[in-house]
Tab-separated table of C-alpha atoms in Angstrom:
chain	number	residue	atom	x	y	z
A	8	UNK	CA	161.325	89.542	130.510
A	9	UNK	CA	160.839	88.062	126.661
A	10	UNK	CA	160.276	89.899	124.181
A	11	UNK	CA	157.156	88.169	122.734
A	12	UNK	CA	155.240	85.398	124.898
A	13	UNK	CA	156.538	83.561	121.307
A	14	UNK	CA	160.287	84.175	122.000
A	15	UNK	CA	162.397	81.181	123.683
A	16	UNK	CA	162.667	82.382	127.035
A	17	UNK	CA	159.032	83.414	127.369
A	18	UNK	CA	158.333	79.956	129.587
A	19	UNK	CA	159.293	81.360	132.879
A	20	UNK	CA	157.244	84.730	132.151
A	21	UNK	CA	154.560	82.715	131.067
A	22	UNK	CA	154.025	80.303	134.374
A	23	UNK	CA	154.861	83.387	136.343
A	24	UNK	CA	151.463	85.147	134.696
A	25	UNK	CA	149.551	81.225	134.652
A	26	UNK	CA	149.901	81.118	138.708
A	27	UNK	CA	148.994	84.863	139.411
A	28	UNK	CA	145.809	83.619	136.786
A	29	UNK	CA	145.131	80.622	138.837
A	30	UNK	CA	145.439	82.092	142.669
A	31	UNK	CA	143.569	85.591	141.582
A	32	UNK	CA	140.685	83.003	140.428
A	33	UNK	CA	140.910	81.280	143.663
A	34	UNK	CA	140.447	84.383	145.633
A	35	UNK	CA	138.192	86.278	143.716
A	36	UNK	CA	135.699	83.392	143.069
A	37	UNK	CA	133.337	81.710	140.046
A	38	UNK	CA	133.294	85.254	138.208
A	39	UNK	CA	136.739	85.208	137.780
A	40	UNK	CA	137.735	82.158	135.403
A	41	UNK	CA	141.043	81.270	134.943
A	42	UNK	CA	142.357	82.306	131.605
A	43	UNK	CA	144.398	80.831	129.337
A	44	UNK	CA	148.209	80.541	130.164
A	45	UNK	CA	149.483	82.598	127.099
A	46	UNK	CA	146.524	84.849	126.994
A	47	UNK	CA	147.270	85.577	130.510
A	48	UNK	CA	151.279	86.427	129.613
A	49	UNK	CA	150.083	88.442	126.221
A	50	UNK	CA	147.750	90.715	128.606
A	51	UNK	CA	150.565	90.933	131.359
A	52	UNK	CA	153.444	91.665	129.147
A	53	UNK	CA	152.727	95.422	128.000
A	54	UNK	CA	152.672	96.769	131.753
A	55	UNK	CA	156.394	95.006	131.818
A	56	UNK	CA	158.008	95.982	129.356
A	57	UNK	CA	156.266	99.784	130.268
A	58	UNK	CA	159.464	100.963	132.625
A	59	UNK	CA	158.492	103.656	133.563
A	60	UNK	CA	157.242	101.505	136.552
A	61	UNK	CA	160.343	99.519	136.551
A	62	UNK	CA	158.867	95.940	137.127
A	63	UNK	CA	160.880	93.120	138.476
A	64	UNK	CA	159.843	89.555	139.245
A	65	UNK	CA	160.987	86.222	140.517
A	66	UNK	CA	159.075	82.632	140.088
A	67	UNK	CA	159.885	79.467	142.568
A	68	UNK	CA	159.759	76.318	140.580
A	69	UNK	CA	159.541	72.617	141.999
A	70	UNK	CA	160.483	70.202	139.467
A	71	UNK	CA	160.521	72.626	136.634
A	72	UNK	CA	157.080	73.605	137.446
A	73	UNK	CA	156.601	77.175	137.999
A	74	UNK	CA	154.394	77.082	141.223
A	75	UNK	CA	155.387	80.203	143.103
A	76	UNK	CA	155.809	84.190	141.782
A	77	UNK	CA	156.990	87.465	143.313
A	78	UNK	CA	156.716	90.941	141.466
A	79	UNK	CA	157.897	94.433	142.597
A	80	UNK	CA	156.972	97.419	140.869
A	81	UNK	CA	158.300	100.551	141.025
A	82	UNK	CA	157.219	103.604	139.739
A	83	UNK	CA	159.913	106.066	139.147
A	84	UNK	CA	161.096	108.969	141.243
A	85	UNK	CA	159.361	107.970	144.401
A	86	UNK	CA	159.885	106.144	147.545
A	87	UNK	CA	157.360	103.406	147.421
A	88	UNK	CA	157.048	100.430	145.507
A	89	UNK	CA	154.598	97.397	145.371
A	90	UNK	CA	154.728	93.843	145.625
A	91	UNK	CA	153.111	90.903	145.371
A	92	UNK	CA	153.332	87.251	146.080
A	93	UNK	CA	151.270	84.085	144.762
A	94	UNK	CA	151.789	80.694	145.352
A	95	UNK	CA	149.771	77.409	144.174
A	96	UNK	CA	147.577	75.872	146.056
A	97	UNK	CA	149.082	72.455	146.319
A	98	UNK	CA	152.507	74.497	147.426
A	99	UNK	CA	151.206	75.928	150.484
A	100	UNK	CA	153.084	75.922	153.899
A	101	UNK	CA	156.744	74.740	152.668
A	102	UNK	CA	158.294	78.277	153.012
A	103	UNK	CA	157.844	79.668	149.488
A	104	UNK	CA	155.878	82.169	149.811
A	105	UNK	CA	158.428	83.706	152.905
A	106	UNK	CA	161.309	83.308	150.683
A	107	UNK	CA	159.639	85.100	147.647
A	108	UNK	CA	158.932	88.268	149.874
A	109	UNK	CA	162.065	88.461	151.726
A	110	UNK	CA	163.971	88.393	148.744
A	111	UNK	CA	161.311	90.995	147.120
A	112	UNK	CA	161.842	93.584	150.351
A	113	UNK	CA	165.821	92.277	149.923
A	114	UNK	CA	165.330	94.125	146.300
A	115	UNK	CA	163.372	96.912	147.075
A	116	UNK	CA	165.571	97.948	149.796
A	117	UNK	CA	168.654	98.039	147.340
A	118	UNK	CA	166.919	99.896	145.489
A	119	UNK	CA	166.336	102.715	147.988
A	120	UNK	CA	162.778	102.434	148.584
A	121	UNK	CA	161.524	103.289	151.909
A	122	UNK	CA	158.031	101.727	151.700
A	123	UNK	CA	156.433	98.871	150.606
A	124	UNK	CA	152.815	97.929	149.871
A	125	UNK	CA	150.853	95.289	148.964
A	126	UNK	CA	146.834	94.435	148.053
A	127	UNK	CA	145.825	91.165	148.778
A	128	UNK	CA	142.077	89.865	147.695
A	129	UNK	CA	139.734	88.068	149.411
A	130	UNK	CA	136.071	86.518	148.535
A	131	UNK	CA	132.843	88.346	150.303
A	132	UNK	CA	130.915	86.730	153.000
A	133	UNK	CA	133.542	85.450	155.295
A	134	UNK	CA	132.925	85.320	158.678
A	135	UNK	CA	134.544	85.584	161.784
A	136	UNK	CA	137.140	88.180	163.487
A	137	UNK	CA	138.323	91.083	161.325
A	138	UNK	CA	140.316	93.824	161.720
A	139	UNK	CA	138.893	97.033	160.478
A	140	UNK	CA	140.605	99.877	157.941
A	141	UNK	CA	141.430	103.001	159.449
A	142	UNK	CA	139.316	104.388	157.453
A	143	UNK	CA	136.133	103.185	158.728
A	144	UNK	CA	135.147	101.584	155.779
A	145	UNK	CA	135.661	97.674	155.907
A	146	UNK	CA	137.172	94.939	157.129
A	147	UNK	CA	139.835	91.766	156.270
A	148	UNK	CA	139.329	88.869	158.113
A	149	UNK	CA	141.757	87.673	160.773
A	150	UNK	CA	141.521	84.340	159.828
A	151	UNK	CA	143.166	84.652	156.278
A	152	UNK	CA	146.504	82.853	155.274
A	153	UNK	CA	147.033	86.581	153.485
A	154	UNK	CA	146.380	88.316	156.649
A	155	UNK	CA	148.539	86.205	158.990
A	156	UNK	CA	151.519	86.242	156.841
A	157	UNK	CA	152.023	90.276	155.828
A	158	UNK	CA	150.913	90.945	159.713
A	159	UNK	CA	153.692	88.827	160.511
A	160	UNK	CA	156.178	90.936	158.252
A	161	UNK	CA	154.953	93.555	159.593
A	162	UNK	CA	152.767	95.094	157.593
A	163	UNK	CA	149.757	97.244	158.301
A	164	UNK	CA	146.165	98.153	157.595
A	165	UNK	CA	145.537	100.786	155.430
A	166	UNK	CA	142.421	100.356	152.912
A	167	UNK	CA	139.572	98.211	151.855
A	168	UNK	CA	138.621	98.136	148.251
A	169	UNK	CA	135.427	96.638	147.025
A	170	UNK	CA	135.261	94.371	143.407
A	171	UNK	CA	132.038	94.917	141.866
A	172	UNK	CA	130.945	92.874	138.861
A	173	UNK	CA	128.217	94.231	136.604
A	174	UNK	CA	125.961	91.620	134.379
A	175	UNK	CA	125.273	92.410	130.843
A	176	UNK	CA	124.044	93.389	128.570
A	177	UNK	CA	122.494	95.586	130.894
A	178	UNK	CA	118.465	96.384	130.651
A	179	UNK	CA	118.266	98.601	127.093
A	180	UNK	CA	115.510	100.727	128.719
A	181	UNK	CA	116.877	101.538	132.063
A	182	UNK	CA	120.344	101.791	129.957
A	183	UNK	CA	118.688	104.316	127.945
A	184	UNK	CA	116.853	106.729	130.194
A	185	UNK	CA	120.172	106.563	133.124
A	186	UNK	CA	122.026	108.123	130.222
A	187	UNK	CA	119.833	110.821	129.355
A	188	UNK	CA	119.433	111.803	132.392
A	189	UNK	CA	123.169	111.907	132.988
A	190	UNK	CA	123.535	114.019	130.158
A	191	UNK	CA	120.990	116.151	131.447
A	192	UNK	CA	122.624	116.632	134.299
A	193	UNK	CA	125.870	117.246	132.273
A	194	UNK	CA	124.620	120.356	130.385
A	195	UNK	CA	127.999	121.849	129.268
A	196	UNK	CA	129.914	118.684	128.453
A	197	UNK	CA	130.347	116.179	125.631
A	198	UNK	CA	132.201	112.990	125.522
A	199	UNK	CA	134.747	111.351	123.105
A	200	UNK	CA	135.284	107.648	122.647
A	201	UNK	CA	137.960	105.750	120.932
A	202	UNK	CA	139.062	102.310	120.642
A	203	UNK	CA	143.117	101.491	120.913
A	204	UNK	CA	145.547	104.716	120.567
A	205	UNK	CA	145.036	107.460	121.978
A	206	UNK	CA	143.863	110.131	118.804
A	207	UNK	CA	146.730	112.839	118.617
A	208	UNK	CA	144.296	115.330	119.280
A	209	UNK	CA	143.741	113.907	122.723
A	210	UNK	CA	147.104	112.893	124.066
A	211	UNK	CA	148.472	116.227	125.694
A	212	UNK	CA	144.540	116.175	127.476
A	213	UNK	CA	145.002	112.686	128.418
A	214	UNK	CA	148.511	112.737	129.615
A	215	UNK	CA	146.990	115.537	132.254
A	216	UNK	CA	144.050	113.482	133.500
A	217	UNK	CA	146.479	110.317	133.806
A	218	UNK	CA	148.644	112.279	135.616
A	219	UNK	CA	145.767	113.671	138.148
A	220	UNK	CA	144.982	110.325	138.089
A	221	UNK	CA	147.578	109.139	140.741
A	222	UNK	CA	146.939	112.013	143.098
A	223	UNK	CA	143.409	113.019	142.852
A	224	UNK	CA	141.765	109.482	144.406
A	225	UNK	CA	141.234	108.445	147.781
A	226	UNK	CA	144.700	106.619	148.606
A	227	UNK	CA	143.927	106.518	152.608
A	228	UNK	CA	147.202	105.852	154.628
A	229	UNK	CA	148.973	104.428	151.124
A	230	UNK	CA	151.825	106.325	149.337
A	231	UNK	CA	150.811	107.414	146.040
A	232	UNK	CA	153.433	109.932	144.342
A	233	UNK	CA	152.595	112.043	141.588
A	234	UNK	CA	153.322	109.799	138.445
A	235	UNK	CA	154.192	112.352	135.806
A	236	UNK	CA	152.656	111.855	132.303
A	237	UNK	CA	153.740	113.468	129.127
A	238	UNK	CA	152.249	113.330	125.634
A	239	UNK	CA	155.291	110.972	124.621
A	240	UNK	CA	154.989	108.731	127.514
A	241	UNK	CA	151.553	108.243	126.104
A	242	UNK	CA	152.358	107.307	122.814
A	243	UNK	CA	155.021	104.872	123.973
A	244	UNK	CA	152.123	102.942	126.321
A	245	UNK	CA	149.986	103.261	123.402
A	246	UNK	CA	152.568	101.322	120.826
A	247	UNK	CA	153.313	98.891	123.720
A	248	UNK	CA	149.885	98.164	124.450
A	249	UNK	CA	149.152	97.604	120.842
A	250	UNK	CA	150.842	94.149	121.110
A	251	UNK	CA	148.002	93.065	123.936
A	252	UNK	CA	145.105	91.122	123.270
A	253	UNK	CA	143.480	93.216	125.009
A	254	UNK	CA	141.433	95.802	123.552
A	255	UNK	CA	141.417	99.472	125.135
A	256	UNK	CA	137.810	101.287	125.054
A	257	UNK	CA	137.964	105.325	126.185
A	258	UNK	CA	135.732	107.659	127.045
A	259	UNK	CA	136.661	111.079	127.763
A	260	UNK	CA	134.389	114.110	129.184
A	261	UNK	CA	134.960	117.759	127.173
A	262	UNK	CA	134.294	120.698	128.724
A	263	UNK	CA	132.203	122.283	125.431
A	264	UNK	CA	132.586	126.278	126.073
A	265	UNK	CA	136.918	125.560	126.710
A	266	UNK	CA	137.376	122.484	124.851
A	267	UNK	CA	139.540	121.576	128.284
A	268	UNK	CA	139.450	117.665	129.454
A	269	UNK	CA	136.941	116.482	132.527
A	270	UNK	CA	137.649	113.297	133.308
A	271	UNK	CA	138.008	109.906	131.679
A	272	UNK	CA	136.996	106.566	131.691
A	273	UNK	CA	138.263	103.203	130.442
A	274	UNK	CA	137.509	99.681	129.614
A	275	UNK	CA	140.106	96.845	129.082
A	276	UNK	CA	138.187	93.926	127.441
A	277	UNK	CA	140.067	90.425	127.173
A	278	UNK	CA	139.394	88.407	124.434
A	279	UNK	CA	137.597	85.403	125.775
A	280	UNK	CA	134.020	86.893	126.341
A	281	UNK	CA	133.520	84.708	129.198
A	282	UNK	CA	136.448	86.923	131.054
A	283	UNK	CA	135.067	90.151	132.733
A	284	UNK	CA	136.095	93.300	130.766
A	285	UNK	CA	137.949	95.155	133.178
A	286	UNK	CA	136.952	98.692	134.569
A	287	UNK	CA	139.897	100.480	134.806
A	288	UNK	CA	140.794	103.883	135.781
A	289	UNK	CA	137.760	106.523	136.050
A	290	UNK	CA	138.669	110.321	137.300
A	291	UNK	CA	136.334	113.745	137.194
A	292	UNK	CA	139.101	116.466	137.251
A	293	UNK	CA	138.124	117.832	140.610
A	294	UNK	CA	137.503	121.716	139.267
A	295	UNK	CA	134.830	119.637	136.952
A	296	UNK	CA	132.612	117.416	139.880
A	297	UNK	CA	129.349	118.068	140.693
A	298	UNK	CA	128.068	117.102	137.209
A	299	UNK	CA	127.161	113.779	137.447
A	300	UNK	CA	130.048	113.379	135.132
A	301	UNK	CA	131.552	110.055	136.409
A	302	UNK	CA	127.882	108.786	135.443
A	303	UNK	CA	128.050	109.827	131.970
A	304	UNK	CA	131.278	108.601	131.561
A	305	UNK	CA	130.986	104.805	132.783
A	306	UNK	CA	127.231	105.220	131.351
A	307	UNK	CA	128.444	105.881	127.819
A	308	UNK	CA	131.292	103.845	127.999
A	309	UNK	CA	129.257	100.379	128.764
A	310	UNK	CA	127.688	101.617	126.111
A	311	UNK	CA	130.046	101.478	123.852
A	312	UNK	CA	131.107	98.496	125.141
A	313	UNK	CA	128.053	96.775	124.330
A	314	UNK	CA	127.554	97.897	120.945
A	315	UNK	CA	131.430	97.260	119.906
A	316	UNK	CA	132.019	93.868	121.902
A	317	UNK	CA	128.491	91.977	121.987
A	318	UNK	CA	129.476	88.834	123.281
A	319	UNK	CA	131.026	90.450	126.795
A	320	UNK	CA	129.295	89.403	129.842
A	321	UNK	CA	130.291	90.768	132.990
A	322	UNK	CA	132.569	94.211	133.943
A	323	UNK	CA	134.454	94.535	136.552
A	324	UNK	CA	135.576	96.897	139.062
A	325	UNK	CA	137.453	98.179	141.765
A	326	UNK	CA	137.115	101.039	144.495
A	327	UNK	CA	138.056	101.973	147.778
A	328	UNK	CA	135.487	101.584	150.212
A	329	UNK	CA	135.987	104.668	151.330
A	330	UNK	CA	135.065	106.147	148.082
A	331	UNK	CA	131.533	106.287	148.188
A	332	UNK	CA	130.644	108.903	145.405
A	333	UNK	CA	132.133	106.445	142.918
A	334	UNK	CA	130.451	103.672	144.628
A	335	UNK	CA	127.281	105.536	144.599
A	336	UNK	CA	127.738	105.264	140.518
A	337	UNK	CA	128.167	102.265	140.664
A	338	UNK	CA	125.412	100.969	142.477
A	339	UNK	CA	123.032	102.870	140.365
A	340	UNK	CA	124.404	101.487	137.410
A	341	UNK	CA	123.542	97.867	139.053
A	342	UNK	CA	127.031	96.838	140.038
A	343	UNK	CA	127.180	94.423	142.635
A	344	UNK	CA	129.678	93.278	145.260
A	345	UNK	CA	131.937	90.033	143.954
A	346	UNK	CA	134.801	90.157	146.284
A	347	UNK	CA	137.179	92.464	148.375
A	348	UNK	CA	140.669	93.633	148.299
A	349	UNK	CA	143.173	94.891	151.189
A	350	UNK	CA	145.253	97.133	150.917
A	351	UNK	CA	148.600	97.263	153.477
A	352	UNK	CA	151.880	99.170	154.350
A	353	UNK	CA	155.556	98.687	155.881
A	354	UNK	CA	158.053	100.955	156.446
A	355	UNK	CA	161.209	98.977	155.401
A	356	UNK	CA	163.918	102.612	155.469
């Protein structure tokens, strides 16, 4: 891992980040364009150097080309990890992909994990045989390359997830009145919005909902343990993530009568305005639901988002399929479906 996508040895971390650009476009579809190699590296390169998810990767390169990557992360103090494997297009079929993810389970297994998981994505609208999640809320198709291969290394159905995309800017007036009635609904509550660091006043508050953040969601049959954040641990992500292009838009819900934290919302938003701003992690504490709170939250947020970055065009996001209040939000917002993800499992100790 370089220091800097600038530093000497930064080529291999950058054509590990341009092919997981390239296939994630490919599998996502037209609202997903492909983003500029170092760009791509620059966003990438906070989450590795975080280690408190110990990150480890491997590329496959034909002719000095990077063409294939692995990555397994691995959050600390638990016994699952995650991995992932891309390969380009024109690389297909010559074994690559089967010798990334053997030597990736290879890894993990040294490592003392016991499980391993993976998400693969996959475009809406595809027909033919599918198998279903055990949850009863979608499908993958049979048919996929993705499908064949982690079924093959045994891997097993465990969740759908469902990418939305949402077009801005959105409609000023329907904007307007979803938001007061939101914070009708919300009587009790006030929210807090920052841009980049987390304010000091925030961070013990934040480092609880982040924290609740890992356990509180609908996870299905996938392992999820409790990732433990403290007020330091935020301030270290903060500094790291300082070096991204990426800017970081927060919005946080206050209970008004304790001054005690809600739930949260955020917004990653790339650069390039033609990239979608990414929705990232929303939670209502759950001693705090029943407020239309996760409304008000995304609501005001979007709404920051529009006033602070003009030019953005499209957010996107990601839920489980299964999580239909969320999705309810989401849908009411005008959120639409762009694509799918599936989520699997092995046992590998």
């Amino acid at each position: 891992m370089p220091d800097s996508i600038d530093a000497p040895d930064a080529a291999d971390f950058i054509g590990m980040a341009t092919v997981r650009s390239i296939v994630e476009a490919e599998l996502r579809g037209d609202a997903f364009p492909v983003a500029d190699p170092e760009v791509a590296a620059a966003e990438l390169l906070p989450n590795w150097k975080d280690q408190s998810t110990k990150s480890l990767g491997l590329i496959a390169t034909v002719d000095g080309r990077v063409v294939g990557r692995g990555t397994l992360a691995m959050p600390g103090d638990a016994s699952e990890c995650w991995s992932a494997v891309s390969v380009l297009p024109d690389y297909r079929s010559a074994g690559i992909g089967s010798a990334l993810y053997e030597r990736l389970e290879r890894m993990a297994r040294d490592a003392g994990r016991r499980t391993i998981q993976n998400q693969t994505d996959f475009p809406a609208g595809l027909g033919g045989d599918s198998i279903p999640a055990p949850t009863g809320f979608g499908s993958v198709p049979a048919r996929l390359a993705s499908t064949r291969f982690l079924l093959r290394y045994g891997f097993t159905l465990e969740q759908v997830g469902r990418m939305s995309g949402l077009t801005l800017p959105m409609d000023a007036d329907v904007a307007a009145s979803s938001l007061d009635a939101a914070q009708a609904a919300a009587t009790g509550y006030r929210t807090v919005t920052w841009e980049g660091p987390t304010p000091d006043e925030w961070v013990d508050a934040f480092a609880l909902m982040r924290t609740r953040m890992t356990t509180d969601t609908p996870n299905a049959g996938m392992e999820q343990t409790e990732d433990v954040w403290t007020a330091d641990r935020i301030r270290a992500f903060d500094a790291i993530w300082a070096e991204s292009p990426m800017s970081m838009l927060t919005t946080i819900a206050v209970e008004t009568a304790t001054g005690h934290p809600a739930g949260y919302t955020e917004l990653g938003v790339p650069a390039e305005p033609d990239r979608p701003a990414e929705q990232m992690d929303t939670l209502v504490l759950a001693d705090h639901r029943g407020h239309r709170l996760g409304m008000l939250l995304k609501l005001t947020n979007l709404r920051e988002l529009s006033a602070r970055f003009p030019d953005s065009r499209i957010v996107e996001t990601m839920n489980a399929e299964d999580n239909r209040p969320m999705l309810d939000v989401n849908e009411a917002i005008g959120f639409v479906p762009l694509s799918y993800a599936a989520r699997w499992k092995k046992r590998i100790g």
